[in-house]
CSV table of C-alpha atoms in Angstrom, one decimal:
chain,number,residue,atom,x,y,z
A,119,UNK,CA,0.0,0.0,0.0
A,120,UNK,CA,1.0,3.6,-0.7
A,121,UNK,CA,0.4,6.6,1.2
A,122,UNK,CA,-1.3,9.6,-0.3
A,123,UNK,CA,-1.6,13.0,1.5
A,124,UNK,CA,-4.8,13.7,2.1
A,125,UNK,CA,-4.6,17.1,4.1
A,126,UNK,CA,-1.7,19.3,5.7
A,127,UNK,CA,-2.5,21.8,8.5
A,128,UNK,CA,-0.3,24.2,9.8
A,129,UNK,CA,0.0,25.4,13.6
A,130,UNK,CA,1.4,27.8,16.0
A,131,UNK,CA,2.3,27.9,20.0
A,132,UNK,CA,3.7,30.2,22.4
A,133,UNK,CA,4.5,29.6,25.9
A,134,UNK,CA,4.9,33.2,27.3
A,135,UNK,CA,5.3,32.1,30.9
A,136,UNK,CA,8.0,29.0,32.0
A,137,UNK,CA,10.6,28.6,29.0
A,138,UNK,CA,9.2,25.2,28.1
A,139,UNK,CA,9.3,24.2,24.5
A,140,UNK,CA,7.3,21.4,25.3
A,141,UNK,CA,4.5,23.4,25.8
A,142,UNK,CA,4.5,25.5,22.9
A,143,UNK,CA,4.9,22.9,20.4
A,144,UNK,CA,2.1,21.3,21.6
A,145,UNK,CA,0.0,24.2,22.1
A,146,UNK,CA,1.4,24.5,17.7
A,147,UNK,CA,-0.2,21.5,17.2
A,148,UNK,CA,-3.6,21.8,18.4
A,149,UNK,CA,-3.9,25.4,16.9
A,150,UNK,CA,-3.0,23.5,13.6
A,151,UNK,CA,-5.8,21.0,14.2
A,152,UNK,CA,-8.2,23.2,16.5
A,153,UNK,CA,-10.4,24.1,13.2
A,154,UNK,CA,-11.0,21.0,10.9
A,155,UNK,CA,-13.2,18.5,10.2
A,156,UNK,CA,-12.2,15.6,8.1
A,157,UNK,CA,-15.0,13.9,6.1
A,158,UNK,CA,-12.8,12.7,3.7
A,159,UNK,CA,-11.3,10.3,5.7
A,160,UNK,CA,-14.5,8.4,5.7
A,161,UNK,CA,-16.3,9.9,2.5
A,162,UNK,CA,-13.0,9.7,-0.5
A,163,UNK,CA,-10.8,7.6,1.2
A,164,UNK,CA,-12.9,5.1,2.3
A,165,UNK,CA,-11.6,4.4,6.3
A,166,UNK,CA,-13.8,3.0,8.9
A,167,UNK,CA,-12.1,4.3,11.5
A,168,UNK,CA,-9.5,7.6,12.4
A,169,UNK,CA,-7.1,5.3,13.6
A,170,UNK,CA,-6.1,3.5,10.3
A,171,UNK,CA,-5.0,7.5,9.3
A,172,UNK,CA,-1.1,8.2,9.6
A,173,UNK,CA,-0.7,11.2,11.2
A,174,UNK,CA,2.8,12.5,10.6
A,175,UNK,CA,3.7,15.6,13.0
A,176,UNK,CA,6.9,18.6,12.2
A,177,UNK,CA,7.5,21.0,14.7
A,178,UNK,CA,10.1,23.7,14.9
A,179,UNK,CA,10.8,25.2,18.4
A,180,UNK,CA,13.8,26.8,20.0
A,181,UNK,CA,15.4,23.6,22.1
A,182,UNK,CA,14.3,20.9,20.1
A,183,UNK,CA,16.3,18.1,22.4
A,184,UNK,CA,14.1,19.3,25.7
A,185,UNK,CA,10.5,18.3,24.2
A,186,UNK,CA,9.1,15.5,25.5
A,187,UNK,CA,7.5,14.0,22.4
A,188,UNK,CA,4.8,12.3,24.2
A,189,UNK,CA,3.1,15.1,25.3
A,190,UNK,CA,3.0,16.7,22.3
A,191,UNK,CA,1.8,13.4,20.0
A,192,UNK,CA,-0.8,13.2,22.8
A,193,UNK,CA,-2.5,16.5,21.5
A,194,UNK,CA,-3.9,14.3,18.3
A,195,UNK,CA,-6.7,12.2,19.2
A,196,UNK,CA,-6.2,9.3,16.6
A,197,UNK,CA,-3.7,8.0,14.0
A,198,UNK,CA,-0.8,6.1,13.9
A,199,UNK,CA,1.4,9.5,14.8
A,200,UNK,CA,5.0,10.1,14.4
A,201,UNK,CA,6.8,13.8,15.4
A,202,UNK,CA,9.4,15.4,14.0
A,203,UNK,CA,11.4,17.9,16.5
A,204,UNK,CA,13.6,20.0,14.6
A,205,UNK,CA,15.5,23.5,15.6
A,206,UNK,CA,13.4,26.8,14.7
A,207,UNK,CA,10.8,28.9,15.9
A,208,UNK,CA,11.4,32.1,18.0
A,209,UNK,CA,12.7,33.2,21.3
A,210,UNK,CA,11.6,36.8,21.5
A,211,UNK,CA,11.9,39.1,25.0
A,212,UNK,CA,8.6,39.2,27.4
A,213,UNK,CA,8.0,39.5,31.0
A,214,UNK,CA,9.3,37.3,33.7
A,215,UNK,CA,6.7,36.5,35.9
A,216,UNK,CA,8.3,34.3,39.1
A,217,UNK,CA,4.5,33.6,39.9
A,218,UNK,CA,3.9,31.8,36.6
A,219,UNK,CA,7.0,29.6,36.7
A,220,UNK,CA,9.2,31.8,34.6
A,221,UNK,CA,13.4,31.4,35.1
A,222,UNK,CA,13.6,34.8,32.6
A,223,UNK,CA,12.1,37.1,29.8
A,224,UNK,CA,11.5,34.2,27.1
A,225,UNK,CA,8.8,34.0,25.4
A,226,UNK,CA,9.2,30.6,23.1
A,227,UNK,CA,6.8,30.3,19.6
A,228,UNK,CA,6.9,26.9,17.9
A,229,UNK,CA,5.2,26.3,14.3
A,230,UNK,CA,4.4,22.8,13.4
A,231,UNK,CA,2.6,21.1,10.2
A,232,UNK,CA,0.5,18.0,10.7
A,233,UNK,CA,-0.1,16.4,7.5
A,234,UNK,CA,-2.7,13.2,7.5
A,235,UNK,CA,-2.1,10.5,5.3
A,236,UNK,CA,-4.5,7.7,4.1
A,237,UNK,CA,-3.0,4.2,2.2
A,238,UNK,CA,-4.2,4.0,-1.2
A,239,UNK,CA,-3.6,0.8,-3.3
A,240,UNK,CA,-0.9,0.7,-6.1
A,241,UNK,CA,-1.4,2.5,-8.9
């Protein structure tokens, strides 16, 4: 079987408060998914159930090595997921808040593209 893109949806995260890039590439990921609604996984592409979708997950944060890619695959209800972490995003200068968990002025945004995939026979 072959996989065929079926849709790509892009994303975008922040966590203003606590330096954790963890947190803003998931918070990436659901904005990319927050506003869809994908009929074509049953209606064109013929599956019974969203779990036979692959679900294939790129973000790009500042500190790739510190997310823990769990948490952020855990964002996307069904699939068979895979993530990509790679280096990117911003680091721009907020407010430290020692209330809120912050260690300094970061303010980390991740963007990430989820793209679902469906198998199609050979052509």
């Amino acid at each position: 079987m072959a996989l065929k893109r079926l849709i790509i949806e892009m994303g975008m995260g922040v966590d203003q408060h606590g330096q954790e890039p963890t947190v803003a590439a998931a918070r990436a990921v659901r904005n990319a998914i927050a506003h869809n609604a994908l009929p074509g996984v049953w209606e064109v592409a013929g599956l019974s159930h969203p779990d036979e979708m692959v679900v294939e997950v790129r973000v790009a944060v500042p500190y790739p090595e510190q997310v823990r890619q769990e948490e952020v695959l855990a964002v996307l209800p069904f699939g068979r997921k895979t993530l990509q972490v790679e280096q990117g995003g911003m680091v721009v200068a907020g407010r430290a808040i020692p209330e809120l968990g912050d260690r300094n002025d970061d303010m980390l945004i991740a963007v990430a593209a989820v793209t679902v995939l469906v198998e199609v026979g050979k052509e």
